[in-house]
Amino acid sequence: MQWNEEAEEIMRERFGGDNEMALATCRGNVPSVRTVNATYWEGCFYVITHGLSRKMEEIGDNPTVALSGDWFTCHGEAASLGWFGREENRALAAHLRQAFASWIDNGHNDFADENTIILQVRVTDALLLSHGRRFEK
């Protein structure tokens, strides 16, 4: 089945909050995968991470990534939106604070550090499974 509004509604319901997902990057011929907390909003996944991490180095070399979790897999184009505290990120940061409310202020993140960034993954192609149906983008 082609991607449609029903698929988007499932995405919002399933991934609109806090989700642990596998994020894969590739540098040269060497893949890397790690678990991240991600939330889906307006066609993209968002992750709070450190701008100097290995994942961000790998994304700098190759912005094509893969995400997988809860009967869903996709490819996407990843980009840093910069520091979490930037004025331009204010509305998105508020959304992320709500999505990640259960852990965002547990001391793991240093929001004064300008290397605490928002990673955006714009979904380019995807496979979503729901109740025996298959949605492809």
PDB file of C-alpha atoms in Angstrom:
ATOM      1  CA  MET A   1       0.000   0.000   0.000  1.00  0.00           C
ATOM      2  CA  GLN A   2       1.284   3.452  -0.842  1.00  0.00           C
ATOM      3  CA  TRP A   3       2.073   5.933   1.922  1.00  0.00           C
ATOM      4  CA  ASN A   4      -1.049   7.965   2.726  1.00  0.00           C
ATOM      5  CA  GLU A   5      -2.698   9.972   5.505  1.00  0.00           C
ATOM      6  CA  GLU A   6      -3.493   6.764   7.391  1.00  0.00           C
ATOM      7  CA  ALA A   7       0.223   5.896   7.433  1.00  0.00           C
ATOM      8  CA  GLU A   8       1.033   9.394   8.713  1.00  0.00           C
ATOM      9  CA  GLU A   9      -1.558   9.026  11.480  1.00  0.00           C
ATOM     10  CA  ILE A  10      -0.009   5.696  12.524  1.00  0.00           C
ATOM     11  CA  MET A  11       3.414   7.365  12.517  1.00  0.00           C
ATOM     12  CA  ARG A  12       2.172  10.202  14.747  1.00  0.00           C
ATOM     13  CA  GLU A  13       0.498   7.774  17.157  1.00  0.00           C
ATOM     14  CA  ARG A  14       3.365   5.282  17.269  1.00  0.00           C
ATOM     15  CA  PHE A  15       6.379   7.605  17.138  1.00  0.00           C
ATOM     16  CA  GLY A  16       5.091  11.020  18.273  1.00  0.00           C
ATOM     17  CA  GLY A  17       6.433  10.538  21.796  1.00  0.00           C
ATOM     18  CA  ASP A  18       9.702   9.149  23.133  1.00  0.00           C
ATOM     19  CA  ASN A  19      10.960   6.107  21.221  1.00  0.00           C
ATOM     20  CA  GLU A  20      14.121   4.067  21.418  1.00  0.00           C
ATOM     21  CA  MET A  21      15.218   3.428  17.846  1.00  0.00           C
ATOM     22  CA  ALA A  22      18.264   2.054  16.091  1.00  0.00           C
ATOM     23  CA  LEU A  23      20.112   4.751  14.128  1.00  0.00           C
ATOM     24  CA  ALA A  24      22.613   3.491  11.554  1.00  0.00           C
ATOM     25  CA  THR A  25      25.336   5.521   9.887  1.00  0.00           C
ATOM     26  CA  CYS A  26      28.097   4.499   7.513  1.00  0.00           C
ATOM     27  CA  ARG A  27      31.627   5.790   7.020  1.00  0.00           C
ATOM     28  CA  GLY A  28      33.346   4.240   4.038  1.00  0.00           C
ATOM     29  CA  ASN A  29      32.313   0.597   4.096  1.00  0.00           C
ATOM     30  CA  VAL A  30      31.993   0.431   7.883  1.00  0.00           C
ATOM     31  CA  PRO A  31      28.447   0.667   9.287  1.00  0.00           C
ATOM     32  CA  SER A  32      27.696   1.792  12.841  1.00  0.00           C
ATOM     33  CA  VAL A  33      24.446   1.449  14.738  1.00  0.00           C
ATOM     34  CA  ARG A  34      23.340   2.783  18.101  1.00  0.00           C
ATOM     35  CA  THR A  35      20.140   3.195  20.071  1.00  0.00           C
ATOM     36  CA  VAL A  36      18.810   6.750  20.279  1.00  0.00           C
ATOM     37  CA  ASN A  37      15.744   8.405  21.737  1.00  0.00           C
ATOM     38  CA  ALA A  38      13.789   9.824  18.816  1.00  0.00           C
ATOM     39  CA  THR A  39      10.439  11.459  18.202  1.00  0.00           C
ATOM     40  CA  TYR A  40       8.512  11.905  14.942  1.00  0.00           C
ATOM     41  CA  TRP A  41       7.091  15.283  14.000  1.00  0.00           C
ATOM     42  CA  GLU A  42       6.012  16.662  10.620  1.00  0.00           C
ATOM     43  CA  GLY A  43       7.747  14.032   8.483  1.00  0.00           C
ATOM     44  CA  CYS A  44      11.036  13.971  10.396  1.00  0.00           C
ATOM     45  CA  PHE A  45      12.595  12.253  13.373  1.00  0.00           C
ATOM     46  CA  TYR A  46      14.434  14.350  15.955  1.00  0.00           C
ATOM     47  CA  VAL A  47      17.197  13.312  18.354  1.00  0.00           C
ATOM     48  CA  ILE A  48      19.098  15.289  20.995  1.00  0.00           C
ATOM     49  CA  THR A  49      22.790  14.433  20.780  1.00  0.00           C
ATOM     50  CA  HIS A  50      26.295  15.805  21.145  1.00  0.00           C
ATOM     51  CA  GLY A  51      27.628  17.624  18.105  1.00  0.00           C
ATOM     52  CA  LEU A  52      31.126  16.167  18.504  1.00  0.00           C
ATOM     53  CA  SER A  53      29.989  12.540  18.787  1.00  0.00           C
ATOM     54  CA  ARG A  54      31.128   9.822  16.409  1.00  0.00           C
ATOM     55  CA  LYS A  55      27.618   9.621  14.960  1.00  0.00           C
ATOM     56  CA  MET A  56      27.781  13.307  14.002  1.00  0.00           C
ATOM     57  CA  GLU A  57      31.258  12.856  12.495  1.00  0.00           C
ATOM     58  CA  GLU A  58      29.903   9.987  10.397  1.00  0.00           C
ATOM     59  CA  ILE A  59      26.830  12.017   9.378  1.00  0.00           C
ATOM     60  CA  GLY A  60      29.177  14.824   8.346  1.00  0.00           C
ATOM     61  CA  ASP A  61      30.867  12.378   5.968  1.00  0.00           C
ATOM     62  CA  ASN A  62      27.633  10.741   4.785  1.00  0.00           C
ATOM     63  CA  PRO A  63      24.247  12.245   5.760  1.00  0.00           C
ATOM     64  CA  THR A  64      22.266   9.222   4.530  1.00  0.00           C
ATOM     65  CA  VAL A  65      21.163   7.232   7.594  1.00  0.00           C
ATOM     66  CA  ALA A  66      18.734   4.465   8.509  1.00  0.00           C
ATOM     67  CA  LEU A  67      16.317   4.300  11.448  1.00  0.00           C
ATOM     68  CA  SER A  68      14.456   1.254  12.689  1.00  0.00           C
ATOM     69  CA  GLY A  69      12.036   0.472  15.492  1.00  0.00           C
ATOM     70  CA  ASP A  70       8.590  -0.937  16.290  1.00  0.00           C
ATOM     71  CA  TRP A  71       7.739  -2.476  12.908  1.00  0.00           C
ATOM     72  CA  PHE A  72       9.157   0.484  10.986  1.00  0.00           C
ATOM     73  CA  THR A  73      12.333   1.087   9.010  1.00  0.00           C
ATOM     74  CA  CYS A  74      13.443   4.020   6.890  1.00  0.00           C
ATOM     75  CA  HIS A  75      16.260   5.828   5.195  1.00  0.00           C
ATOM     76  CA  GLY A  76      16.668   9.530   5.685  1.00  0.00           C
ATOM     77  CA  GLU A  77      18.860  12.575   5.258  1.00  0.00           C
ATOM     78  CA  ALA A  78      20.361  13.654   8.566  1.00  0.00           C
ATOM     79  CA  ALA A  79      21.378  17.191   9.464  1.00  0.00           C
ATOM     80  CA  SER A  80      22.371  19.091  12.571  1.00  0.00           C
ATOM     81  CA  LEU A  81      19.972  21.910  13.397  1.00  0.00           C
ATOM     82  CA  GLY A  82      22.567  23.301  15.771  1.00  0.00           C
ATOM     83  CA  TRP A  83      22.491  24.064  19.456  1.00  0.00           C
ATOM     84  CA  PHE A  84      19.337  23.042  21.310  1.00  0.00           C
ATOM     85  CA  GLY A  85      19.173  26.521  22.891  1.00  0.00           C
ATOM     86  CA  ARG A  86      19.316  28.532  19.638  1.00  0.00           C
ATOM     87  CA  GLU A  87      16.488  31.015  19.187  1.00  0.00           C
ATOM     88  CA  GLU A  88      15.666  29.385  15.830  1.00  0.00           C
ATOM     89  CA  ASN A  89      15.146  26.051  17.631  1.00  0.00           C
ATOM     90  CA  ARG A  90      12.870  27.413  20.366  1.00  0.00           C
ATOM     91  CA  ALA A  91       9.572  25.892  19.123  1.00  0.00           C
ATOM     92  CA  LEU A  92      11.191  22.574  18.253  1.00  0.00           C
ATOM     93  CA  ALA A  93      13.053  22.470  21.587  1.00  0.00           C
ATOM     94  CA  ALA A  94       9.741  22.988  23.419  1.00  0.00           C
ATOM     95  CA  HIS A  95       8.244  20.110  21.434  1.00  0.00           C
ATOM     96  CA  LEU A  96      11.238  17.896  22.282  1.00  0.00           C
ATOM     97  CA  ARG A  97      11.014  18.830  25.967  1.00  0.00           C
ATOM     98  CA  GLN A  98       7.444  17.551  25.968  1.00  0.00           C
ATOM     99  CA  ALA A  99       8.216  14.382  23.974  1.00  0.00           C
ATOM    100  CA  PHE A 100      11.231  13.528  26.151  1.00  0.00           C
ATOM    101  CA  ALA A 101       9.766  14.795  29.451  1.00  0.00           C
ATOM    102  CA  SER A 102      10.452  11.559  31.348  1.00  0.00           C
ATOM    103  CA  TRP A 103      14.236  11.957  31.089  1.00  0.00           C
ATOM    104  CA  ILE A 104      15.229  15.256  29.468  1.00  0.00           C
ATOM    105  CA  ASP A 105      16.169  16.982  32.737  1.00  0.00           C
ATOM    106  CA  ASN A 106      17.807  13.986  34.452  1.00  0.00           C
ATOM    107  CA  GLY A 107      21.277  15.538  34.156  1.00  0.00           C
ATOM    108  CA  HIS A 108      22.362  13.560  31.099  1.00  0.00           C
ATOM    109  CA  ASN A 109      22.193  16.623  28.833  1.00  0.00           C
ATOM    110  CA  ASP A 110      24.097  19.874  29.292  1.00  0.00           C
ATOM    111  CA  PHE A 111      21.864  22.431  27.606  1.00  0.00           C
ATOM    112  CA  ALA A 112      24.370  25.227  28.285  1.00  0.00           C
ATOM    113  CA  ASP A 113      26.868  23.382  26.060  1.00  0.00           C
ATOM    114  CA  GLU A 114      26.506  24.618  22.484  1.00  0.00           C
ATOM    115  CA  ASN A 115      27.482  21.123  21.328  1.00  0.00           C
ATOM    116  CA  THR A 116      24.164  19.782  22.655  1.00  0.00           C
ATOM    117  CA  ILE A 117      22.367  19.768  19.332  1.00  0.00           C
ATOM    118  CA  ILE A 118      19.191  18.681  17.620  1.00  0.00           C
ATOM    119  CA  LEU A 119      19.663  16.063  14.930  1.00  0.00           C
ATOM    120  CA  GLN A 120      16.945  16.001  12.274  1.00  0.00           C
ATOM    121  CA  VAL A 121      16.361  12.950  10.075  1.00  0.00           C
ATOM    122  CA  ARG A 122      14.111  13.758   7.111  1.00  0.00           C
ATOM    123  CA  VAL A 123      12.512  10.478   6.008  1.00  0.00           C
ATOM    124  CA  THR A 124      13.161   9.763   2.316  1.00  0.00           C
ATOM    125  CA  ASP A 125      11.799   6.218   2.019  1.00  0.00           C
ATOM    126  CA  ALA A 126      10.126   3.979   4.549  1.00  0.00           C
ATOM    127  CA  LEU A 127       8.347   0.735   5.332  1.00  0.00           C
ATOM    128  CA  LEU A 128       5.673   0.753   8.056  1.00  0.00           C
ATOM    129  CA  LEU A 129       3.820  -2.392   9.157  1.00  0.00           C
ATOM    130  CA  SER A 130       0.519  -2.130  11.030  1.00  0.00           C
ATOM    131  CA  HIS A 131      -2.099  -4.827  11.695  1.00  0.00           C
ATOM    132  CA  GLY A 132      -1.108  -6.932   8.696  1.00  0.00           C
ATOM    133  CA  ARG A 133      -0.868  -3.939   6.369  1.00  0.00           C
ATOM    134  CA  ARG A 134       2.268  -2.669   4.706  1.00  0.00           C
ATOM    135  CA  PHE A 135       2.754   1.022   3.903  1.00  0.00           C
ATOM    136  CA  GLU A 136       5.654   2.033   1.662  1.00  0.00           C
ATOM    137  CA  LYS A 137       7.029   5.481   0.948  1.00  0.00           C
TER     138      LYS A 137
END
